[in-house]
Coordinates of N, CA and C in Angstrom, one line a residue:
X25 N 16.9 17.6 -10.8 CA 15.5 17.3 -11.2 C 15.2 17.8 -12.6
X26 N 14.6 17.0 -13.6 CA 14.5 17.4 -15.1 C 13.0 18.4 -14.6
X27 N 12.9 19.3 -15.8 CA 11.5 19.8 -16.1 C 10.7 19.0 -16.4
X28 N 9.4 20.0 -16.1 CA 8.3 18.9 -16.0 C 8.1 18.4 -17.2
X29 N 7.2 17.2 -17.5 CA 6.8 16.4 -18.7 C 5.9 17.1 -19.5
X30 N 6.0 17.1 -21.1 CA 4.9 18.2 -21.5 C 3.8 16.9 -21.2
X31 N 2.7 17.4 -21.8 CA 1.1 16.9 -21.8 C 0.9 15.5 -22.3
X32 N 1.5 15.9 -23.6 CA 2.0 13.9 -24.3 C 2.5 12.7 -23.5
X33 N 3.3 13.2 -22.4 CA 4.4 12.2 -21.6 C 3.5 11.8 -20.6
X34 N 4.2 10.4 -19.7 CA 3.8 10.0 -18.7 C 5.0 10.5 -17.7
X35 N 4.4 11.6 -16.3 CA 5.4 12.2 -15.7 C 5.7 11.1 -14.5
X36 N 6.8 10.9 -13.9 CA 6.9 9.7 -13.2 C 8.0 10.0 -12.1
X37 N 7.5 10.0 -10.7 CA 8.5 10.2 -9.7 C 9.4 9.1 -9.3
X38 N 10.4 8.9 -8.8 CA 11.3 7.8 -8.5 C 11.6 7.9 -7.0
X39 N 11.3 6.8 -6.1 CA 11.9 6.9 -4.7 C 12.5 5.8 -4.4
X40 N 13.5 6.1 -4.2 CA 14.4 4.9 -3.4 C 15.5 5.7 -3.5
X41 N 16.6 4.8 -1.9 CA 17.6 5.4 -1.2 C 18.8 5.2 -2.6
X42 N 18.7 4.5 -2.8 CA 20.3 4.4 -3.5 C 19.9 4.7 -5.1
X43 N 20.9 6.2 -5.0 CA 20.9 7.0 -5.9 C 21.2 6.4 -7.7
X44 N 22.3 5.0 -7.2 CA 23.0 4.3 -8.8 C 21.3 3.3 -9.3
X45 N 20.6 3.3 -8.5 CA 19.3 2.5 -8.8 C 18.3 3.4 -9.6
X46 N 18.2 4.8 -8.6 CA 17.2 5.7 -9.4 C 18.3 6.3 -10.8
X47 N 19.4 5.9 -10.6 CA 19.8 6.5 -12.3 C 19.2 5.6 -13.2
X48 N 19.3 4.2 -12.5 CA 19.4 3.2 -13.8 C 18.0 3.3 -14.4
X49 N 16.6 3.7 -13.4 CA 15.4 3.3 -13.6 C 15.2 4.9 -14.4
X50 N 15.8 6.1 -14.0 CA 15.9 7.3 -15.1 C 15.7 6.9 -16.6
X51 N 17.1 6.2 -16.7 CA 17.5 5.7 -18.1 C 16.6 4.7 -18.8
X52 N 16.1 3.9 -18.1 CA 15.6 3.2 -18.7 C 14.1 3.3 -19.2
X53 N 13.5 4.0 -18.1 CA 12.4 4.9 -18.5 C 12.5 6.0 -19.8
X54 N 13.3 6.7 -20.1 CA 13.4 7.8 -20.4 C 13.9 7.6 -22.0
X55 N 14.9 6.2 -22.2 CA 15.0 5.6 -22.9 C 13.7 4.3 -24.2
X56 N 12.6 4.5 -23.5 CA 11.5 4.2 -23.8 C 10.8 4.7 -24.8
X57 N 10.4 6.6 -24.1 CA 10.0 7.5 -25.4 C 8.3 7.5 -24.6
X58 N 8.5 8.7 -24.3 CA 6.7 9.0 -24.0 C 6.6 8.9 -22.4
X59 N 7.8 8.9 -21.9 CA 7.8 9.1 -20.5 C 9.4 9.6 -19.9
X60 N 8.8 10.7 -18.5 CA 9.8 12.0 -18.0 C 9.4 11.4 -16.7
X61 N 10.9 11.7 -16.6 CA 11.2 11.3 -14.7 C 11.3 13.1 -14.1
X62 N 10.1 13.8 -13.4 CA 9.6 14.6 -12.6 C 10.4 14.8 -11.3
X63 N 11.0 13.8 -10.6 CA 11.8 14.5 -9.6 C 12.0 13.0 -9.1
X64 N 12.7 13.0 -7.8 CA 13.6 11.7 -7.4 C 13.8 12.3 -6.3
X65 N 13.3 11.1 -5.2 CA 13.3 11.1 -3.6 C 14.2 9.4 -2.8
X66 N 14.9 10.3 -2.1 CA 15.4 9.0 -1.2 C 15.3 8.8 0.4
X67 N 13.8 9.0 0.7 CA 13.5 9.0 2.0 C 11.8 9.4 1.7
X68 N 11.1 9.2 2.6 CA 10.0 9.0 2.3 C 9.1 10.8 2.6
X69 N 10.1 11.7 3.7 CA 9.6 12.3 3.9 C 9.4 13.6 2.5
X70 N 11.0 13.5 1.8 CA 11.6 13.9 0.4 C 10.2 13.4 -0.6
X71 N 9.9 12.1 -0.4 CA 8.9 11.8 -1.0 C 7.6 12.4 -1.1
X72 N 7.0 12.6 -0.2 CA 5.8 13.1 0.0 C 5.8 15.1 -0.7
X73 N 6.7 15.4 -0.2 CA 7.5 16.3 -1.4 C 7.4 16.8 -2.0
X74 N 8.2 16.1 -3.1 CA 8.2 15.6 -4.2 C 7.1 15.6 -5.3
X75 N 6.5 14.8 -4.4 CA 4.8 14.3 -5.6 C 3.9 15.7 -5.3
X76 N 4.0 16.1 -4.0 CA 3.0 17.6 -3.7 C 3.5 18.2 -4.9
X77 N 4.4 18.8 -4.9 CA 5.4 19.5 -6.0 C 4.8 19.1 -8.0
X78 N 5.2 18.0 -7.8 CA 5.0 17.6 -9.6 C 3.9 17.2 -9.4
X79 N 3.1 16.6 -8.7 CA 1.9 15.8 -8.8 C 1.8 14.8 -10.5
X80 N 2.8 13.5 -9.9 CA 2.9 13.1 -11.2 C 2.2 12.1 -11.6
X81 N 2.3 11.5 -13.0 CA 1.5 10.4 -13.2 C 1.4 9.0 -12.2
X82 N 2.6 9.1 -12.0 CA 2.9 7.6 -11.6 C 4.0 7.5 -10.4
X83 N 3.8 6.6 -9.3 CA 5.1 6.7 -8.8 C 6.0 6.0 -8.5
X84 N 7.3 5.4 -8.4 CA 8.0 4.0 -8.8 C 8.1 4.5 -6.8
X85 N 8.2 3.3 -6.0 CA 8.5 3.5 -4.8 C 9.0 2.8 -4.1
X86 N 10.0 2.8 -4.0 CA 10.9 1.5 -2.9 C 9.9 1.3 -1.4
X87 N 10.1 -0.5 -1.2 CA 9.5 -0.2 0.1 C 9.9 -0.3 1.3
X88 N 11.1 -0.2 0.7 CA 12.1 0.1 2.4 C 13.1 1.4 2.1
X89 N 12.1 2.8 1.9 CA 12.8 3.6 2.0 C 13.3 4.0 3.5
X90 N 13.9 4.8 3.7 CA 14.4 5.2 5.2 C 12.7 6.5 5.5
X91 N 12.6 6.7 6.8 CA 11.5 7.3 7.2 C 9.8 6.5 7.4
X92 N 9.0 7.1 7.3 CA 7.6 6.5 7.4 C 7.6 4.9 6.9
X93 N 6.9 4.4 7.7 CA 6.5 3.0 7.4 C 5.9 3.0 5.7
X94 N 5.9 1.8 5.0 CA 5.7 2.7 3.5 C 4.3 2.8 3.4
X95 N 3.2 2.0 4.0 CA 1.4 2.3 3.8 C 0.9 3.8 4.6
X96 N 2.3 4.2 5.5 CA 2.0 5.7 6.0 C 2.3 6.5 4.5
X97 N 3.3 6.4 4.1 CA 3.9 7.1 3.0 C 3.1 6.9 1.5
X98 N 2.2 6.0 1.2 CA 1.8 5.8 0.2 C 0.3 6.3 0.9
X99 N -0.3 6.3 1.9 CA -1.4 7.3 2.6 C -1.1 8.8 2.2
X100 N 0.0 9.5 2.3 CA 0.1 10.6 2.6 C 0.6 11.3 0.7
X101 N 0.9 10.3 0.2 CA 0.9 10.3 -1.3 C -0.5 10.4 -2.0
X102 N -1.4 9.6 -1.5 CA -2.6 9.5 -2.2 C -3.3 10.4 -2.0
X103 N -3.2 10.9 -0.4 CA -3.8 12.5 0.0 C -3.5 13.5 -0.8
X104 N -2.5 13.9 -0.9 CA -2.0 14.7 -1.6 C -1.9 15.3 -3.5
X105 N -2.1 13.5 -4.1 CA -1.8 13.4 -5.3 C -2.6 12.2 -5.7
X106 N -4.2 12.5 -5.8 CA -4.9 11.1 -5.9 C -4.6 10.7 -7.0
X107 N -4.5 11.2 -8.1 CA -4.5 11.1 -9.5 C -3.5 10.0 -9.4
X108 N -2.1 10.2 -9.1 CA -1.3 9.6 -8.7 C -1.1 8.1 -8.2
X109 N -0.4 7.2 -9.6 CA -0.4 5.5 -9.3 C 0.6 5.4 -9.0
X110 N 0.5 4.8 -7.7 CA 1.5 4.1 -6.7 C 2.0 2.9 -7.3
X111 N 3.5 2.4 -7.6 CA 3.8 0.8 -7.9 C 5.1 1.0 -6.9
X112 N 5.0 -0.4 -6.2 CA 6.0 -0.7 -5.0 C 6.8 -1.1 -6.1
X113 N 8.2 -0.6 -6.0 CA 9.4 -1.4 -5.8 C 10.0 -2.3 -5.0
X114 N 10.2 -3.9 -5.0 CA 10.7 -4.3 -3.7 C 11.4 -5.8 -4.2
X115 N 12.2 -6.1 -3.4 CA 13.1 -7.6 -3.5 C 12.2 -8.3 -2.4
X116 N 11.1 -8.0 -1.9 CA 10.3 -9.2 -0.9 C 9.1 -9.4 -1.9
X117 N 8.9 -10.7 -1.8 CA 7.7 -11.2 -2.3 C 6.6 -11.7 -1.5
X118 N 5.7 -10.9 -0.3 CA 5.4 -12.0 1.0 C 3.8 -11.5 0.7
X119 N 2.9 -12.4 0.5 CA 1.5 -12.2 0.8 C 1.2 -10.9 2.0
X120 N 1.5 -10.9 3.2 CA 0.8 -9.9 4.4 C 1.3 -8.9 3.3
X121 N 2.4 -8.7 3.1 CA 2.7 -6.9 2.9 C 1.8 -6.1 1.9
X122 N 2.0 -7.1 0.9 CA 0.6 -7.0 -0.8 C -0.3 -6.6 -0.3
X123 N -0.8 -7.7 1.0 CA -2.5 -7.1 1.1 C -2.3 -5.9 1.6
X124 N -1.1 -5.3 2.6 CA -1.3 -4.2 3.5 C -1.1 -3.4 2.3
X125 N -0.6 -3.4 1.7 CA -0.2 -2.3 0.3 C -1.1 -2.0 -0.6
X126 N -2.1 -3.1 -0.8 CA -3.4 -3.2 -1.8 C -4.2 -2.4 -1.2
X127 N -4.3 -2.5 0.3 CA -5.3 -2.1 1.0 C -5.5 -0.9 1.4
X128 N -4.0 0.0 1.2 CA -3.2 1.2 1.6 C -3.7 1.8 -0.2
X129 N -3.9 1.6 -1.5 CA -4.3 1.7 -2.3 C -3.2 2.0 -3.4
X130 N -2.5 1.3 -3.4 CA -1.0 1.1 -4.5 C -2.1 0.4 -5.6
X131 N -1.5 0.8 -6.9 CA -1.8 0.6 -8.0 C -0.7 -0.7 -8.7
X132 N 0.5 -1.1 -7.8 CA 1.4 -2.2 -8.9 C 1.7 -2.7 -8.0
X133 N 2.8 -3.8 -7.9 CA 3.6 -4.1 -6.8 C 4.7 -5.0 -8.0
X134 N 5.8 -5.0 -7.8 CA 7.0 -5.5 -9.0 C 7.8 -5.4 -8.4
X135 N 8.4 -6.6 -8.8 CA 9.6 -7.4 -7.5 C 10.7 -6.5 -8.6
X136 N 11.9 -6.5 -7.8 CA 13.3 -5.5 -8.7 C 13.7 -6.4 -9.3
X137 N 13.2 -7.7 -9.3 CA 13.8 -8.8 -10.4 C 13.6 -8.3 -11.5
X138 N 11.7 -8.0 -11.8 CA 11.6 -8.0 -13.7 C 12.2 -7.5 -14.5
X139 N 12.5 -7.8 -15.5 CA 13.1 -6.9 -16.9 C 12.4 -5.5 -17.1
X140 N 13.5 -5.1 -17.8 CA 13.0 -3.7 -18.1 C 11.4 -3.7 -18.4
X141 N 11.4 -4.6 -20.1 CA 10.0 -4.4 -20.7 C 8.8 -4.1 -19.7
X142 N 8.8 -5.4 -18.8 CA 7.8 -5.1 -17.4 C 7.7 -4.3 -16.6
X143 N 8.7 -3.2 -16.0 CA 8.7 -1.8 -15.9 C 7.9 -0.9 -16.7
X144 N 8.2 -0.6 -17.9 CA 8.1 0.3 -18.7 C 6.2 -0.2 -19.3
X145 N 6.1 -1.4 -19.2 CA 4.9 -2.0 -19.4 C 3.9 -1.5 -18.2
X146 N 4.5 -1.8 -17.1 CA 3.4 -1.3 -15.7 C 3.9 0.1 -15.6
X147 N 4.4 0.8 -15.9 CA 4.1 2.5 -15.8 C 3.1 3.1 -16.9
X148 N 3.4 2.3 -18.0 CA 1.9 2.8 -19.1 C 0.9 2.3 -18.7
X149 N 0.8 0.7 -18.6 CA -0.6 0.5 -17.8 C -1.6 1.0 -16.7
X150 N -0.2 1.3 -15.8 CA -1.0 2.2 -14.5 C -1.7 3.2 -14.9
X151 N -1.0 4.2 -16.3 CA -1.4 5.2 -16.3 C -2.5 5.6 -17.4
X152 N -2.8 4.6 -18.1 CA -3.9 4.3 -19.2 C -5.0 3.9 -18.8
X153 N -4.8 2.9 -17.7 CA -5.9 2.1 -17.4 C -6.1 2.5 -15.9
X154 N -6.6 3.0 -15.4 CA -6.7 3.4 -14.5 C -7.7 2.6 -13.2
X155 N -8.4 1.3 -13.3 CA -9.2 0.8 -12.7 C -8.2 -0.9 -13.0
X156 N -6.4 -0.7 -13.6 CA -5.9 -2.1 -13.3 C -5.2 -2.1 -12.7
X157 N -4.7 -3.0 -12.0 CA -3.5 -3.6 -10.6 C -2.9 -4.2 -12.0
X158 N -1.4 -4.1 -11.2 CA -0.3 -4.8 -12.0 C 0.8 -5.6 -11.0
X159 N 1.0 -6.7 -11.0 CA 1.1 -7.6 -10.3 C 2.6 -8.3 -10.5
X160 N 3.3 -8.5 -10.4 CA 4.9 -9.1 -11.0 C 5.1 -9.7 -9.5
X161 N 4.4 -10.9 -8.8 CA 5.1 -11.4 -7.6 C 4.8 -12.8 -7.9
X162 N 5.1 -14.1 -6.8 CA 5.4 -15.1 -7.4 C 3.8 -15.5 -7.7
X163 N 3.2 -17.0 -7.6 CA 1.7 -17.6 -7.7 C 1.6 -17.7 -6.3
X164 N 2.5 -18.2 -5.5 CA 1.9 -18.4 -4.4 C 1.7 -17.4 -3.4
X165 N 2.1 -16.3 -3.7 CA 1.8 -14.8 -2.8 C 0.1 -14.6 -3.3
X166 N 0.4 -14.3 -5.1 CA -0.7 -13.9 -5.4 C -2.0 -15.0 -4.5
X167 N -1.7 -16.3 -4.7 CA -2.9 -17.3 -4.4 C -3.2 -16.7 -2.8
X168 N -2.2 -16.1 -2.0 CA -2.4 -16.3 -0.4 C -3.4 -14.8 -0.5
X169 N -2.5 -13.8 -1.3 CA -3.6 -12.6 -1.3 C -4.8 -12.8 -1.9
X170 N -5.6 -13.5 -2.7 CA -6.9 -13.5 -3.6 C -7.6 -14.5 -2.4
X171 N -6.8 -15.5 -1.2 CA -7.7 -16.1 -0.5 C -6.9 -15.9 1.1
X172 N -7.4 -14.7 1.6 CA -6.7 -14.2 2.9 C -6.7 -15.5 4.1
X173 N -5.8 -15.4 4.5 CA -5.5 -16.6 5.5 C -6.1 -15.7 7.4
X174 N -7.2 -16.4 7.6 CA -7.4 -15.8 8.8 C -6.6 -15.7 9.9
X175 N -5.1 -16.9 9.8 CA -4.2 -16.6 10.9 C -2.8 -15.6 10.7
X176 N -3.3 -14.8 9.8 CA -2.3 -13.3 9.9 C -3.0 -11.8 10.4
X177 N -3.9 -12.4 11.3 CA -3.6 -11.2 11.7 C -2.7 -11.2 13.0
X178 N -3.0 -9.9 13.4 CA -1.8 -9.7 14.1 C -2.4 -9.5 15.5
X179 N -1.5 -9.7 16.7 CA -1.7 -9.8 18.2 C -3.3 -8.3 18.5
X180 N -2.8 -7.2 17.9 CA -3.6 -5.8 18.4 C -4.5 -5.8 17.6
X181 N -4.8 -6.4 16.2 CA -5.9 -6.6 15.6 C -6.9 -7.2 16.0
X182 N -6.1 -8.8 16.7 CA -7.6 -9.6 17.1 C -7.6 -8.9 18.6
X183 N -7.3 -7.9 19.2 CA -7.9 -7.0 20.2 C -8.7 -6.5 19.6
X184 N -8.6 -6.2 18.7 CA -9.7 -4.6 17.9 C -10.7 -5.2 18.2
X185 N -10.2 -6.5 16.7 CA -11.8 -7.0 16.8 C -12.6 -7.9 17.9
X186 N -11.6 -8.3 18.6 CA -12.4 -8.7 19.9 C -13.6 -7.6 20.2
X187 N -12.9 -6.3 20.5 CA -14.0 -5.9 21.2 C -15.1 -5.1 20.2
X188 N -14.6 -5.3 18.9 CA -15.7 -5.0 17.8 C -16.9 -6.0 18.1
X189 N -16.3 -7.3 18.7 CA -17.2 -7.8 18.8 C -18.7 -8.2 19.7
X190 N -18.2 -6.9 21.0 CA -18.7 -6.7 21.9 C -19.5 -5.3 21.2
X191 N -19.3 -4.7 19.9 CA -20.3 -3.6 19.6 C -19.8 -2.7 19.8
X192 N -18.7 -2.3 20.3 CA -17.7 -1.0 20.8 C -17.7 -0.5 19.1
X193 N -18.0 0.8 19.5 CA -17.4 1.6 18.3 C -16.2 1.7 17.9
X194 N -15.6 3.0 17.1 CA -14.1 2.6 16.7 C -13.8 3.3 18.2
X195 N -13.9 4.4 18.4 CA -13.6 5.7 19.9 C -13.6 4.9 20.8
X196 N -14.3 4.2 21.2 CA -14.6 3.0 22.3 C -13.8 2.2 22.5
X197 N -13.1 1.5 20.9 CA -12.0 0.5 20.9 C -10.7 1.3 21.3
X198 N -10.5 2.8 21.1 CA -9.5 3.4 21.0 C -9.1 3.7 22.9
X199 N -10.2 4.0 23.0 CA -10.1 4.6 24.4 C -9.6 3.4 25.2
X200 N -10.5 2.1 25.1 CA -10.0 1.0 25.9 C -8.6 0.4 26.0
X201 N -8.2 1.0 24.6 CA -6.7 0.2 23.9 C -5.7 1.5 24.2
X202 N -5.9 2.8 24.6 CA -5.1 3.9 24.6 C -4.5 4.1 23.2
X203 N -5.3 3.8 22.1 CA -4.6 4.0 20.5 C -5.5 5.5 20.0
X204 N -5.2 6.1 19.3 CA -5.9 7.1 18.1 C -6.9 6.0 17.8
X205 N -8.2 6.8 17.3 CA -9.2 6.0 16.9 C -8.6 6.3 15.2
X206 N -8.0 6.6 14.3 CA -7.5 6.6 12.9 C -6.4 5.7 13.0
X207 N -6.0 5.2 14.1 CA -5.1 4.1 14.5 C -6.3 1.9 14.6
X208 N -7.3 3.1 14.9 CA -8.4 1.4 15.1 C -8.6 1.3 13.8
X209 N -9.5 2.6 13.4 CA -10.0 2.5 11.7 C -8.9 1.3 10.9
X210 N -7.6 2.3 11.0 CA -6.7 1.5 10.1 C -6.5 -0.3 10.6
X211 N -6.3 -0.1 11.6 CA -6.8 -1.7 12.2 C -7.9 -2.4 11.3
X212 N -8.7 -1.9 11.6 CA -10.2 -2.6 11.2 C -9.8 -2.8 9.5
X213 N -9.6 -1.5 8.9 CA -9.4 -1.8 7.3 C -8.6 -3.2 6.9
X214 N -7.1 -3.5 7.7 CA -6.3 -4.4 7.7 C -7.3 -5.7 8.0
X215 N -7.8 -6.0 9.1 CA -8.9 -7.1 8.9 C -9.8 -7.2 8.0
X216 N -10.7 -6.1 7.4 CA -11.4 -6.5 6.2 C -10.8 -7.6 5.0
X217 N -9.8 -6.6 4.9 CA -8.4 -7.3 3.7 C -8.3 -8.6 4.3
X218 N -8.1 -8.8 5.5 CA -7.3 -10.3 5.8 C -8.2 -11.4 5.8
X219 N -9.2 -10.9 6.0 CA -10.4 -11.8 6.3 C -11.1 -11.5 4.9
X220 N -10.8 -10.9 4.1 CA -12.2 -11.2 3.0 C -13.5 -10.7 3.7
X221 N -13.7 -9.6 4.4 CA -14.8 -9.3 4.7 C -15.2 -8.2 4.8
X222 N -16.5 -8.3 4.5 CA -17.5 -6.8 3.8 C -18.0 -5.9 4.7
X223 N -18.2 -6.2 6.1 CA -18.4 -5.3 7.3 C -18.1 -5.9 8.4
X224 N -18.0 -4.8 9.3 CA -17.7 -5.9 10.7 C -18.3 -6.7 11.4
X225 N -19.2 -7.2 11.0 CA -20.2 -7.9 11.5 C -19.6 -9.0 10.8
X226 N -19.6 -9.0 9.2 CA -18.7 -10.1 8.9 C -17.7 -10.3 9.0
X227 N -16.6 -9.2 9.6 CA -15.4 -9.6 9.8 C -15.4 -10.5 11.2
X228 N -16.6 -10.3 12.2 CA -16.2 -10.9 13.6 C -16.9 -12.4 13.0
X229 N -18.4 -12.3 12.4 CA -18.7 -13.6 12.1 C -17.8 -14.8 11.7
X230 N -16.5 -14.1 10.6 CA -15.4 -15.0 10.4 C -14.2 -15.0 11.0
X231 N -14.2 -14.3 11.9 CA -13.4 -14.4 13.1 C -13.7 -15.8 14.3
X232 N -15.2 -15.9 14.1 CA -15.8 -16.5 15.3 C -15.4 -17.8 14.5
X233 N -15.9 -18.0 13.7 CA -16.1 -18.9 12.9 C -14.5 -20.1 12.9
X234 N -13.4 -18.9 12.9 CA -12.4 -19.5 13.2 C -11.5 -19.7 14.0
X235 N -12.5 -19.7 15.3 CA -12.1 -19.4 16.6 C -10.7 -18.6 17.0
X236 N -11.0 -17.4 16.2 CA -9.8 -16.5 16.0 C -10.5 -15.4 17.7
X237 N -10.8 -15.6 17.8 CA -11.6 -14.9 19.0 C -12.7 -15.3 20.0
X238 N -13.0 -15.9 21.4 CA -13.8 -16.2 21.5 C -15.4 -15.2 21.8
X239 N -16.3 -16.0 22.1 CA -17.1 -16.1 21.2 C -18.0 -15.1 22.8
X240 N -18.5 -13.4 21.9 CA -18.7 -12.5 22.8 C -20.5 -12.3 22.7
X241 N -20.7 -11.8 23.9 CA -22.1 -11.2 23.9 C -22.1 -9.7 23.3
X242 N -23.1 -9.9 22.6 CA -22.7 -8.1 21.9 C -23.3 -7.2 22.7
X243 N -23.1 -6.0 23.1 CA -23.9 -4.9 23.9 C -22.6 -4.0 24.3
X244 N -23.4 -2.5 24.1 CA -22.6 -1.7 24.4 C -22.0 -1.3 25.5
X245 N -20.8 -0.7 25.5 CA -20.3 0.1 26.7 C -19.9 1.7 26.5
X246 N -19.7 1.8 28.1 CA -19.2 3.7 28.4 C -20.1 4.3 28.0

């Protein structure tokens, strides 16, 4: 692990399993000028780590490291290290995972195709501009994430919001479903995203709407 980056630099952690990858992305970073590779993890738990430790500018992240699902791992990064811009490393280009990533609060997403420049470009932008997404996936991911398709969600979602739509709280939905109620929340977040919607009233309205759920009398229970 190099020493930390003085004050001038952009400090930048590296995760992914295979070690000849995090050399190449060392080098080529480091080769740039104005940016230090802070430490290097190949598992997700190593990760979380890692960033507690440096708490660095930026963090390059594979998203099929071995350990935590990666929106757990990029959760438990942000906790820890808000300052801290998340950019997925990945060879998948698929609309669901972006939004679940966007929504988990990653700062980039960059397929391992791009060229260097685009690397080295979305590590200074992440860390200059702090209010931009950096985006390197094809048009038609981007097009599916800017207009969520209401038939992705998933089997235990349209449960949630089924009975969101009967007025159940989140505890309410947890208890009926035997899940953690930080288990529903996160549910519920994933449909805002999928649905384009601003509360759950509007998430069930457009639920209803596309007969993604049939159609409930609201009133409480328990």
């Amino acid at each position: 692990m190099n020493s930390r980056a003085t004050s001038a630099e952009i400090s930048v952690v590296l995760v992914d399993d295979h070690a000849l990858f995090r050399e190449g992305l060392r080098e080529i970073l480091e080769s740039a000028g104005g940016i230090s590779v802070a430490g290097e993890a190949g598992d997700s738990a190593t990760a979380v780590r890692v960033v507690a430790e440096t708490r660095p500018d930026v963090v390059l992240l594979d998203v099929e490291i071995p350990g935590d699902e990666v929106t757990e791992t990029v959760g438990r990064i942000r906790e820890l290290s808000p300052h801290s811009g998340i950019i997925i490393l990945s060879m998948y280009d698929g609309p669901h995972l972006l939004t679940r990533l966007l929504s988990a609060g990653i700062r980039g997403y960059l397929l391992k195709s791009v060229h260097r420049h685009e690397l080295i470009s979305a590590v200074r932008s992440v860390h200059e501009e702090p209010s931009r997404l950096v985006l390197a996936v094809s048009r038609s991911s981007l097009a599916r994430v800017e207009a969520p398709s209401a038939g992705v969600l998933s089997e235990k979602e349209l449960e949630v919001l089924q009975l969101a739509a009967q007025a159940l709280s989140n505890n309410q939905i947890a208890r009926r479903l035997g899940l953690a109620e930080a288990t529903v929340k996160r549910h519920m977040r994933n449909i805002f995203v999928k649905l384009n919607a601003a509360s759950r009233i509007d998430a069930v309205n457009k639920a209803l709407a596309a007969s993604l759920i049939p159609p409930q009398s609201r009133g409480g229970e328990d």
